[in-house]
PDB file of N, CA and C in Angstrom:
ATOM      1  N   MET A  33     -17.041  12.518  -9.424  1.00 78.00           N
ATOM      2  CA  MET A  33     -16.276  11.457  -8.775  1.00 78.00           C
ATOM      3  C   MET A  33     -14.999  12.067  -8.198  1.00 78.00           C
ATOM      4  N   ASP A  34     -14.810  11.931  -6.903  1.00 96.00           N
ATOM      5  CA  ASP A  34     -13.606  12.428  -6.241  1.00 96.00           C
ATOM      6  C   ASP A  34     -12.471  11.439  -6.441  1.00 96.00           C
ATOM      7  N   THR A  35     -11.294  11.971  -6.760  1.00 97.00           N
ATOM      8  CA  THR A  35     -10.114  11.121  -6.888  1.00 97.00           C
ATOM      9  C   THR A  35      -9.046  11.575  -5.916  1.00 97.00           C
ATOM     10  N   VAL A  36      -8.140  10.674  -5.625  1.00 98.00           N
ATOM     11  CA  VAL A  36      -6.998  10.957  -4.755  1.00 98.00           C
ATOM     12  C   VAL A  36      -5.731  10.617  -5.520  1.00 98.00           C
ATOM     13  N   SER A  37      -4.632  11.232  -5.135  1.00 98.00           N
ATOM     14  CA  SER A  37      -3.331  10.948  -5.734  1.00 98.00           C
ATOM     15  C   SER A  37      -2.554  10.018  -4.823  1.00 98.00           C
ATOM     16  N   ILE A  38      -1.984   8.992  -5.437  1.00 98.00           N
ATOM     17  CA  ILE A  38      -1.156   8.045  -4.706  1.00 98.00           C
ATOM     18  C   ILE A  38       0.208   8.038  -5.361  1.00 98.00           C
ATOM     19  N   THR A  39       1.218   8.456  -4.610  1.00 98.00           N
ATOM     20  CA  THR A  39       2.580   8.468  -5.120  1.00 98.00           C
ATOM     21  C   THR A  39       3.312   7.263  -4.549  1.00 98.00           C
ATOM     22  N   LEU A  40       3.823   6.432  -5.444  1.00 97.00           N
ATOM     23  CA  LEU A  40       4.584   5.253  -5.054  1.00 97.00           C
ATOM     24  C   LEU A  40       6.043   5.479  -5.403  1.00 97.00           C
ATOM     25  N   THR A  41       6.922   5.289  -4.436  1.00 97.00           N
ATOM     26  CA  THR A  41       8.353   5.396  -4.668  1.00 97.00           C
ATOM     27  C   THR A  41       8.955   4.003  -4.571  1.00 97.00           C
ATOM     28  N   HIS A  42       9.715   3.648  -5.598  1.00 95.00           N
ATOM     29  CA  HIS A  42      10.360   2.341  -5.653  1.00 95.00           C
ATOM     30  C   HIS A  42      11.738   2.537  -6.265  1.00 95.00           C
ATOM     31  N   LYS A  43      12.768   2.132  -5.568  1.00 93.00           N
ATOM     32  CA  LYS A  43      14.149   2.274  -6.034  1.00 93.00           C
ATOM     33  C   LYS A  43      14.473   3.717  -6.427  1.00 93.00           C
ATOM     34  N   GLY A  44      13.981   4.667  -5.663  1.00 92.00           N
ATOM     35  CA  GLY A  44      14.281   6.071  -5.885  1.00 92.00           C
ATOM     36  C   GLY A  44      13.454   6.756  -6.953  1.00 92.00           C
ATOM     37  N   SER A  45      12.632   6.015  -7.687  1.00 95.00           N
ATOM     38  CA  SER A  45      11.764   6.604  -8.705  1.00 95.00           C
ATOM     39  C   SER A  45      10.347   6.704  -8.160  1.00 95.00           C
ATOM     40  N   SER A  46       9.712   7.841  -8.427  1.00 97.00           N
ATOM     41  CA  SER A  46       8.339   8.048  -7.966  1.00 97.00           C
ATOM     42  C   SER A  46       7.376   8.026  -9.139  1.00 97.00           C
ATOM     43  N   HIS A  47       6.227   7.426  -8.896  1.00 97.00           N
ATOM     44  CA  HIS A  47       5.158   7.333  -9.886  1.00 97.00           C
ATOM     45  C   HIS A  47       3.869   7.726  -9.175  1.00 97.00           C
ATOM     46  N   THR A  48       3.062   8.581  -9.815  1.00 98.00           N
ATOM     47  CA  THR A  48       1.818   9.028  -9.206  1.00 98.00           C
ATOM     48  C   THR A  48       0.634   8.479  -9.995  1.00 98.00           C
ATOM     49  N   PHE A  49      -0.348   7.996  -9.260  1.00 97.00           N
ATOM     50  CA  PHE A  49      -1.545   7.398  -9.839  1.00 97.00           C
ATOM     51  C   PHE A  49      -2.775   8.057  -9.236  1.00 97.00           C
ATOM     52  N   GLN A  50      -3.858   8.029  -9.962  1.00 97.00           N
ATOM     53  CA  GLN A  50      -5.135   8.530  -9.471  1.00 97.00           C
ATOM     54  C   GLN A  50      -6.030   7.341  -9.159  1.00 97.00           C
ATOM     55  N   LEU A  51      -6.785   7.464  -8.085  1.00 96.00           N
ATOM     56  CA  LEU A  51      -7.679   6.401  -7.657  1.00 96.00           C
ATOM     57  C   LEU A  51      -8.945   7.051  -7.126  1.00 96.00           C
ATOM     58  N   ARG A  52     -10.068   6.414  -7.337  1.00 97.00           N
ATOM     59  CA  ARG A  52     -11.313   6.953  -6.797  1.00 97.00           C
ATOM     60  C   ARG A  52     -11.259   6.916  -5.273  1.00 97.00           C
ATOM     61  N   LYS A  53     -11.606   8.019  -4.666  1.00 98.00           N
ATOM     62  CA  LYS A  53     -11.594   8.152  -3.208  1.00 98.00           C
ATOM     63  C   LYS A  53     -12.431   7.042  -2.575  1.00 98.00           C
ATOM     64  N   GLY A  54     -11.872   6.391  -1.558  1.00 97.00           N
ATOM     65  CA  GLY A  54     -12.562   5.348  -0.829  1.00 97.00           C
ATOM     66  C   GLY A  54     -12.254   3.935  -1.301  1.00 97.00           C
ATOM     67  N   LEU A  55     -11.617   3.810  -2.459  1.00 97.00           N
ATOM     68  CA  LEU A  55     -11.251   2.476  -2.934  1.00 97.00           C
ATOM     69  C   LEU A  55     -10.042   1.953  -2.172  1.00 97.00           C
ATOM     70  N   GLY A  56      -9.873   0.651  -2.198  1.00 96.00           N
ATOM     71  CA  GLY A  56      -8.708   0.026  -1.596  1.00 96.00           C
ATOM     72  C   GLY A  56      -7.516   0.119  -2.521  1.00 96.00           C
ATOM     73  N   LEU A  57      -6.327   0.053  -1.958  1.00 96.00           N
ATOM     74  CA  LEU A  57      -5.109   0.115  -2.771  1.00 96.00           C
ATOM     75  C   LEU A  57      -5.016  -1.031  -3.768  1.00 96.00           C
ATOM     76  N   GLN A  58      -5.742  -2.109  -3.530  1.00 94.00           N
ATOM     77  CA  GLN A  58      -5.732  -3.214  -4.485  1.00 94.00           C
ATOM     78  C   GLN A  58      -6.224  -2.770  -5.858  1.00 94.00           C
ATOM     79  N   ALA A  59      -7.038  -1.734  -5.909  1.00 95.00           N
ATOM     80  CA  ALA A  59      -7.537  -1.223  -7.188  1.00 95.00           C
ATOM     81  C   ALA A  59      -6.400  -0.677  -8.052  1.00 95.00           C
ATOM     82  N   LEU A  60      -5.261  -0.354  -7.434  1.00 94.00           N
ATOM     83  CA  LEU A  60      -4.102   0.115  -8.204  1.00 94.00           C
ATOM     84  C   LEU A  60      -3.535  -0.971  -9.102  1.00 94.00           C
ATOM     85  N   SER A  61      -3.843  -2.224  -8.821  1.00 90.00           N
ATOM     86  CA  SER A  61      -3.279  -3.313  -9.620  1.00 90.00           C
ATOM     87  C   SER A  61      -3.734  -3.240 -11.076  1.00 90.00           C
ATOM     88  N   ARG A  62      -4.758  -2.455 -11.349  1.00 90.00           N
ATOM     89  CA  ARG A  62      -5.182  -2.241 -12.738  1.00 90.00           C
ATOM     90  C   ARG A  62      -4.275  -1.239 -13.451  1.00 90.00           C
ATOM     91  N   GLN A  63      -3.552  -0.427 -12.676  1.00 93.00           N
ATOM     92  CA  GLN A  63      -2.715   0.628 -13.245  1.00 93.00           C
ATOM     93  C   GLN A  63      -1.224   0.331 -13.185  1.00 93.00           C
ATOM     94  N   THR A  64      -0.798  -0.458 -12.205  1.00 93.00           N
ATOM     95  CA  THR A  64       0.631  -0.696 -12.007  1.00 93.00           C
ATOM     96  C   THR A  64       0.847  -2.020 -11.281  1.00 93.00           C
ATOM     97  N   ASP A  65       2.044  -2.557 -11.441  1.00 91.00           N
ATOM     98  CA  ASP A  65       2.394  -3.755 -10.675  1.00 91.00           C
ATOM     99  C   ASP A  65       3.487  -3.448  -9.648  1.00 91.00           C
ATOM    100  N   LEU A  66       3.624  -2.169  -9.284  1.00 92.00           N
ATOM    101  CA  LEU A  66       4.622  -1.800  -8.280  1.00 92.00           C
ATOM    102  C   LEU A  66       4.314  -2.400  -6.916  1.00 92.00           C
ATOM    103  N   ILE A  67       3.029  -2.528  -6.589  1.00 92.00           N
ATOM    104  CA  ILE A  67       2.645  -3.197  -5.334  1.00 92.00           C
ATOM    105  C   ILE A  67       2.183  -4.592  -5.712  1.00 92.00           C
ATOM    106  N   GLU A  68       2.821  -5.574  -5.123  1.00 90.00           N
ATOM    107  CA  GLU A  68       2.449  -6.958  -5.408  1.00 90.00           C
ATOM    108  C   GLU A  68       1.421  -7.419  -4.373  1.00 90.00           C
ATOM    109  N   PHE A  69       0.350  -8.024  -4.857  1.00 91.00           N
ATOM    110  CA  PHE A  69      -0.684  -8.566  -3.979  1.00 91.00           C
ATOM    111  C   PHE A  69      -0.747 -10.066  -4.189  1.00 91.00           C
ATOM    112  N   ASP A  70      -0.910 -10.808  -3.107  1.00 89.00           N
ATOM    113  CA  ASP A  70      -1.052 -12.257  -3.225  1.00 89.00           C
ATOM    114  C   ASP A  70      -2.295 -12.701  -2.465  1.00 89.00           C
ATOM    115  N   CYS A  71      -2.225 -12.846  -1.159  1.00 89.00           N
ATOM    116  CA  CYS A  71      -3.346 -13.398  -0.397  1.00 89.00           C
ATOM    117  C   CYS A  71      -4.522 -12.431  -0.303  1.00 89.00           C
ATOM    118  N   ARG A  72      -4.241 -11.139  -0.204  1.00 88.00           N
ATOM    119  CA  ARG A  72      -5.243 -10.073  -0.079  1.00 88.00           C
ATOM    120  C   ARG A  72      -6.037 -10.144   1.229  1.00 88.00           C
ATOM    121  N   GLU A  73      -5.528 -10.890   2.202  1.00 90.00           N
ATOM    122  CA  GLU A  73      -6.254 -11.078   3.460  1.00 90.00           C
ATOM    123  C   GLU A  73      -5.385 -10.877   4.698  1.00 90.00           C
ATOM    124  N   ALA A  74      -4.302 -10.149   4.583  1.00 92.00           N
ATOM    125  CA  ALA A  74      -3.401  -9.881   5.715  1.00 92.00           C
ATOM    126  C   ALA A  74      -2.758 -11.155   6.253  1.00 92.00           C
ATOM    127  N   ASP A  75      -2.450 -12.091   5.338  1.00 90.00           N
ATOM    128  CA  ASP A  75      -1.827 -13.344   5.754  1.00 90.00           C
ATOM    129  C   ASP A  75      -0.389 -13.509   5.286  1.00 90.00           C
ATOM    130  N   CYS A  76       0.011 -12.827   4.198  1.00 92.00           N
ATOM    131  CA  CYS A  76       1.327 -13.130   3.632  1.00 92.00           C
ATOM    132  C   CYS A  76       2.345 -11.993   3.762  1.00 92.00           C
ATOM    133  N   GLY A  77       1.908 -10.748   3.772  1.00 92.00           N
ATOM    134  CA  GLY A  77       2.819  -9.615   3.934  1.00 92.00           C
ATOM    135  C   GLY A  77       3.536  -9.172   2.681  1.00 92.00           C
ATOM    136  N   ILE A  78       3.224  -9.751   1.537  1.00 93.00           N
ATOM    137  CA  ILE A  78       3.923  -9.396   0.304  1.00 93.00           C
ATOM    138  C   ILE A  78       3.653  -7.945  -0.112  1.00 93.00           C
ATOM    139  N   CYS A  79       2.543  -7.374   0.334  1.00 94.00           N
ATOM    140  CA  CYS A  79       2.164  -6.019  -0.065  1.00 94.00           C
ATOM    141  C   CYS A  79       2.569  -4.957   0.959  1.00 94.00           C
ATOM    142  N   ILE A  80       3.457  -5.306   1.878  1.00 95.00           N
ATOM    143  CA  ILE A  80       3.851  -4.340   2.905  1.00 95.00           C
ATOM    144  C   ILE A  80       4.496  -3.117   2.260  1.00 95.00           C
ATOM    145  N   CYS A  81       4.153  -1.955   2.775  1.00 96.00           N
ATOM    146  CA  CYS A  81       4.700  -0.708   2.250  1.00 96.00           C
ATOM    147  C   CYS A  81       4.905   0.257   3.413  1.00 96.00           C
ATOM    148  N   ARG A  82       5.711   1.268   3.160  1.00 97.00           N
ATOM    149  CA  ARG A  82       6.000   2.286   4.172  1.00 97.00           C
ATOM    150  C   ARG A  82       5.232   3.552   3.799  1.00 97.00           C
ATOM    151  N   VAL A  83       4.458   4.086   4.733  1.00 98.00           N
ATOM    152  CA  VAL A  83       3.684   5.298   4.493  1.00 98.00           C
ATOM    153  C   VAL A  83       4.598   6.489   4.741  1.00 98.00           C
ATOM    154  N   LYS A  84       4.890   7.231   3.675  1.00 98.00           N
ATOM    155  CA  LYS A  84       5.774   8.404   3.778  1.00 98.00           C
ATOM    156  C   LYS A  84       4.984   9.653   4.149  1.00 98.00           C
ATOM    157  N   SER A  85       3.746   9.753   3.667  1.00 98.00           N
ATOM    158  CA  SER A  85       2.869  10.859   4.058  1.00 98.00           C
ATOM    159  C   SER A  85       1.425  10.460   3.811  1.00 98.00           C
ATOM    160  N   GLY A  86       0.535  11.030   4.601  1.00 98.00           N
ATOM    161  CA  GLY A  86      -0.889  10.785   4.428  1.00 98.00           C
ATOM    162  C   GLY A  86      -1.453   9.636   5.233  1.00 98.00           C
ATOM    163  N   GLU A  87      -0.759   9.205   6.280  1.00 97.00           N
ATOM    164  CA  GLU A  87      -1.257   8.091   7.112  1.00 97.00           C
ATOM    165  C   GLU A  87      -2.709   8.322   7.529  1.00 97.00           C
ATOM    166  N   GLU A  88      -3.047   9.569   7.836  1.00 98.00           N
ATOM    167  CA  GLU A  88      -4.402   9.889   8.278  1.00 98.00           C
ATOM    168  C   GLU A  88      -5.432   9.754   7.154  1.00 98.00           C
ATOM    169  N   GLN A  89      -4.970   9.612   5.919  1.00 98.00           N
ATOM    170  CA  GLN A  89      -5.860   9.462   4.768  1.00 98.00           C
ATOM    171  C   GLN A  89      -6.174   7.997   4.463  1.00 98.00           C
ATOM    172  N   LEU A  90      -5.615   7.088   5.253  1.00 98.00           N
ATOM    173  CA  LEU A  90      -5.849   5.658   5.072  1.00 98.00           C
ATOM    174  C   LEU A  90      -6.850   5.149   6.101  1.00 98.00           C
ATOM    175  N   SER A  91      -7.574   4.110   5.730  1.00 98.00           N
ATOM    176  CA  SER A  91      -8.494   3.482   6.672  1.00 98.00           C
ATOM    177  C   SER A  91      -7.708   2.975   7.879  1.00 98.00           C
ATOM    178  N   ALA A  92      -8.415   2.801   8.972  1.00 97.00           N
ATOM    179  CA  ALA A  92      -7.790   2.273  10.183  1.00 97.00           C
ATOM    180  C   ALA A  92      -7.336   0.834   9.936  1.00 97.00           C
ATOM    181  N   LYS A  93      -6.348   0.413  10.681  1.00 96.00           N
ATOM    182  CA  LYS A  93      -5.861  -0.964  10.554  1.00 96.00           C
ATOM    183  C   LYS A  93      -6.948  -1.934  11.005  1.00 96.00           C
ATOM    184  N   THR A  94      -7.104  -2.987  10.226  1.00 94.00           N
ATOM    185  CA  THR A  94      -8.020  -4.056  10.626  1.00 94.00           C
ATOM    186  C   THR A  94      -7.348  -4.870  11.737  1.00 94.00           C
ATOM    187  N   ALA A  95      -8.121  -5.669  12.429  1.00 95.00           N
ATOM    188  CA  ALA A  95      -7.552  -6.524  13.471  1.00 95.00           C
ATOM    189  C   ALA A  95      -6.541  -7.489  12.861  1.00 95.00           C
ATOM    190  N   ALA A  96      -6.868  -8.040  11.688  1.00 95.00           N
ATOM    191  CA  ALA A  96      -5.951  -8.984  11.031  1.00 95.00           C
ATOM    192  C   ALA A  96      -4.641  -8.295  10.654  1.00 95.00           C
ATOM    193  N   GLU A  97      -4.728  -7.064  10.140  1.00 96.00           N
ATOM    194  CA  GLU A  97      -3.511  -6.329   9.773  1.00 96.00           C
ATOM    195  C   GLU A  97      -2.678  -6.024  11.016  1.00 96.00           C
ATOM    196  N   THR A  98      -3.321  -5.561  12.066  1.00 97.00           N
ATOM    197  CA  THR A  98      -2.615  -5.245  13.310  1.00 97.00           C
ATOM    198  C   THR A  98      -1.883  -6.475  13.839  1.00 97.00           C
ATOM    199  N   ASP A  99      -2.564  -7.609  13.864  1.00 96.00           N
ATOM    200  CA  ASP A  99      -1.953  -8.845  14.351  1.00 96.00           C
ATOM    201  C   ASP A  99      -0.763  -9.253  13.487  1.00 96.00           C
ATOM    202  N   PHE A 100      -0.935  -9.177  12.166  1.00 96.00           N
ATOM    203  CA  PHE A 100       0.136  -9.576  11.254  1.00 96.00           C
ATOM    204  C   PHE A 100       1.348  -8.662  11.412  1.00 96.00           C
ATOM    205  N   LEU A 101       1.113  -7.347  11.418  1.00 97.00           N
ATOM    206  CA  LEU A 101       2.228  -6.399  11.543  1.00 97.00           C
ATOM    207  C   LEU A 101       2.956  -6.571  12.871  1.00 97.00           C
ATOM    208  N   ARG A 102       2.228  -6.838  13.927  1.00 97.00           N
ATOM    209  CA  ARG A 102       2.848  -7.074  15.239  1.00 97.00           C
ATOM    210  C   ARG A 102       3.715  -8.331  15.176  1.00 97.00           C
ATOM    211  N   ALA A 103       3.190  -9.389  14.584  1.00 96.00           N
ATOM    212  CA  ALA A 103       3.936 -10.648  14.485  1.00 96.00           C
ATOM    213  C   ALA A 103       5.199 -10.487  13.642  1.00 96.00           C
ATOM    214  N   MET A 104       5.153  -9.619  12.634  1.00 94.00           N
ATOM    215  CA  MET A 104       6.300  -9.385  11.754  1.00 94.00           C
ATOM    216  C   MET A 104       7.248  -8.326  12.312  1.00 94.00           C
ATOM    217  N   ARG A 105       6.902  -7.765  13.467  1.00 96.00           N
ATOM    218  CA  ARG A 105       7.700  -6.699  14.083  1.00 96.00           C
ATOM    219  C   ARG A 105       7.921  -5.549  13.105  1.00 96.00           C
ATOM    220  N   ALA A 106       6.839  -5.197  12.413  1.00 96.00           N
ATOM    221  CA  ALA A 106       6.877  -4.112  11.434  1.00 96.00           C
ATOM    222  C   ALA A 106       7.083  -2.775  12.140  1.00 96.00           C
ATOM    223  N   GLU A 107       7.617  -1.836  11.405  1.00 96.00           N
ATOM    224  CA  GLU A 107       7.791  -0.471  11.903  1.00 96.00           C
ATOM    225  C   GLU A 107       6.426   0.209  11.988  1.00 96.00           C
ATOM    226  N   ALA A 108       6.335   1.276  12.765  1.00 96.00           N
ATOM    227  CA  ALA A 108       5.064   1.978  12.969  1.00 96.00           C
ATOM    228  C   ALA A 108       4.493   2.563  11.682  1.00 96.00           C
ATOM    229  N   ASP A 109       5.357   2.889  10.719  1.00 97.00           N
ATOM    230  CA  ASP A 109       4.878   3.500   9.472  1.00 97.00           C
ATOM    231  C   ASP A 109       4.616   2.483   8.361  1.00 97.00           C
ATOM    232  N   GLU A 110       4.666   1.205   8.681  1.00 97.00           N
ATOM    233  CA  GLU A 110       4.419   0.175   7.679  1.00 97.00           C
ATOM    234  C   GLU A 110       2.965  -0.292   7.726  1.00 97.00           C
ATOM    235  N   ARG A 111       2.415  -0.531   6.546  1.00 97.00           N
ATOM    236  CA  ARG A 111       1.034  -1.004   6.400  1.00 97.00           C
ATOM    237  C   ARG A 111       0.991  -2.119   5.372  1.00 97.00           C
ATOM    238  N   LEU A 112      -0.076  -2.896   5.400  1.00 97.00           N
ATOM    239  CA  LEU A 112      -0.354  -3.883   4.365  1.00 97.00           C
ATOM    240  C   LEU A 112      -1.296  -3.220   3.359  1.00 97.00           C
ATOM    241  N   ALA A 113      -0.822  -3.042   2.147  1.00 96.00           N
ATOM    242  CA  ALA A 113      -1.606  -2.340   1.131  1.00 96.00           C
ATOM    243  C   ALA A 113      -2.948  -3.019   0.879  1.00 96.00           C
ATOM    244  N   CYS A 114      -3.002  -4.336   1.015  1.00 95.00           N
ATOM    245  CA  CYS A 114      -4.252  -5.063   0.740  1.00 95.00           C
ATOM    246  C   CYS A 114      -5.355  -4.709   1.721  1.00 95.00           C
ATOM    247  N   GLN A 115      -5.006  -4.094   2.836  1.00 96.00           N
ATOM    248  CA  GLN A 115      -5.993  -3.774   3.867  1.00 96.00           C
ATOM    249  C   GLN A 115      -6.379  -2.298   3.895  1.00 96.00           C
ATOM    250  N   CYS A 116      -5.763  -1.480   3.034  1.00 97.00           N
ATOM    251  CA  CYS A 116      -5.948  -0.028   3.098  1.00 97.00           C
ATOM    252  C   CYS A 116      -6.945   0.507   2.079  1.00 97.00           C
ATOM    253  N   ARG A 117      -7.863   1.325   2.561  1.00 97.00           N
ATOM    254  CA  ARG A 117      -8.706   2.153   1.699  1.00 97.00           C
ATOM    255  C   ARG A 117      -8.128   3.560   1.778  1.00 97.00           C
ATOM    256  N   VAL A 118      -8.256   4.307   0.675  1.00 98.00           N
ATOM    257  CA  VAL A 118      -7.621   5.621   0.588  1.00 98.00           C
ATOM    258  C   VAL A 118      -8.681   6.715   0.506  1.00 98.00           C
ATOM    259  N   PHE A 119      -8.562   7.712   1.382  1.00 98.00           N
ATOM    260  CA  PHE A 119      -9.540   8.799   1.449  1.00 98.00           C
ATOM    261  C   PHE A 119      -8.945  10.162   1.137  1.00 98.00           C
ATOM    262  N   GLY A 120      -7.644  10.221   0.859  1.00 98.00           N
ATOM    263  CA  GLY A 120      -6.965  11.468   0.513  1.00 98.00           C
ATOM    264  C   GLY A 120      -5.605  11.135  -0.071  1.00 98.00           C
ATOM    265  N   ASP A 121      -4.873  12.159  -0.466  1.00 98.00           N
ATOM    266  CA  ASP A 121      -3.568  11.961  -1.098  1.00 98.00           C
ATOM    267  C   ASP A 121      -2.579  11.304  -0.134  1.00 98.00           C
ATOM    268  N   ILE A 122      -1.814  10.347  -0.667  1.00 98.00           N
ATOM    269  CA  ILE A 122      -0.828   9.635   0.140  1.00 98.00           C
ATOM    270  C   ILE A 122       0.449   9.421  -0.664  1.00 98.00           C
ATOM    271  N   ALA A 123       1.518   9.126   0.043  1.00 98.00           N
ATOM    272  CA  ALA A 123       2.785   8.730  -0.580  1.00 98.00           C
ATOM    273  C   ALA A 123       3.276   7.479   0.134  1.00 98.00           C
ATOM    274  N   LEU A 124       3.627   6.467  -0.658  1.00 98.00           N
ATOM    275  CA  LEU A 124       4.097   5.194  -0.122  1.00 98.00           C
ATOM    276  C   LEU A 124       5.448   4.840  -0.712  1.00 98.00           C
ATOM    277  N   GLU A 125       6.256   4.157   0.070  1.00 97.00           N
ATOM    278  CA  GLU A 125       7.517   3.612  -0.427  1.00 97.00           C
ATOM    279  C   GLU A 125       7.372   2.105  -0.491  1.00 97.00           C
ATOM    280  N   ILE A 126       7.708   1.557  -1.644  1.00 94.00           N
ATOM    281  CA  ILE A 126       7.583   0.130  -1.870  1.00 94.00           C
ATOM    282  C   ILE A 126       8.979  -0.479  -1.839  1.00 94.00           C
ATOM    283  N   GLU A 127       9.163  -1.487  -1.011  1.00 85.00           N
ATOM    284  CA  GLU A 127      10.441  -2.177  -0.932  1.00 85.00           C
ATOM    285  C   GLU A 127      10.633  -3.073  -2.143  1.00 85.00           C
ATOM    286  N   ASP A 128      11.842  -3.486  -2.371  1.00 70.00           N
ATOM    287  CA  ASP A 128      12.160  -4.361  -3.493  1.00 70.00           C
ATOM    288  C   ASP A 128      12.218  -5.802  -2.999  1.00 70.00           C
ATOM    289  N   TYR A 129      11.072  -6.461  -2.955  1.00 57.00           N
ATOM    290  CA  TYR A 129      11.009  -7.834  -2.484  1.00 57.00           C
ATOM    291  C   TYR A 129      11.092  -8.846  -3.615  1.00 57.00           C
ATOM    292  N   GLY A 130      10.742  -8.438  -4.811  1.00 47.00           N
ATOM    293  CA  GLY A 130      10.679  -9.378  -5.917  1.00 47.00           C
ATOM    294  C   GLY A 130      11.418  -8.838  -7.116  1.00 47.00           C
ATOM    295  N   PRO A 131      11.059  -9.293  -8.327  1.00 45.00           N
ATOM    296  CA  PRO A 131      11.709  -8.813  -9.536  1.00 45.00           C
ATOM    297  C   PRO A 131      11.463  -7.330  -9.733  1.00 45.00           C
ATOM    298  N   GLU A 132      12.363  -6.687 -10.444  1.00 46.00           N
ATOM    299  CA  GLU A 132      12.226  -5.253 -10.701  1.00 46.00           C
ATOM    300  C   GLU A 132      10.956  -4.981 -11.468  1.00 46.00           C
ATOM    301  N   LYS A 133      10.226  -3.952 -11.016  1.00 40.00           N
ATOM    302  CA  LYS A 133       8.963  -3.584 -11.642  1.00 40.00           C
ATOM    303  C   LYS A 133       9.003  -2.111 -11.985  1.00 40.00           C
ATOM    304  N   ASN A 134       8.366  -1.753 -13.063  1.00 42.00           N
ATOM    305  CA  ASN A 134       8.306  -0.341 -13.482  1.00 42.00           C
ATOM    306  C   ASN A 134       6.887   0.142 -13.516  1.00 42.00           C
TER     307      ASN A 134
END
């Protein structure tokens, strides 16, 4: 089973997790609550994150994600975690939208 490393940075602290290659980032919810998921369908934006490295290791943006990010005037390096599958090592920065999470 191939695994990938996902490094999440939140409030200056980095945490690295392993995930089976090809799974969606939603599978991380079993390991951490650093990324908050709600709708899981590119409708709410609660899971928005900034890709620090490894953009090419993520699945292409879905039409729904592209539309949502455009409507939110997101930066080019921002993605909706609920829409991403991971195929290689990546690093993401998670904003502080809700209560502090470790």
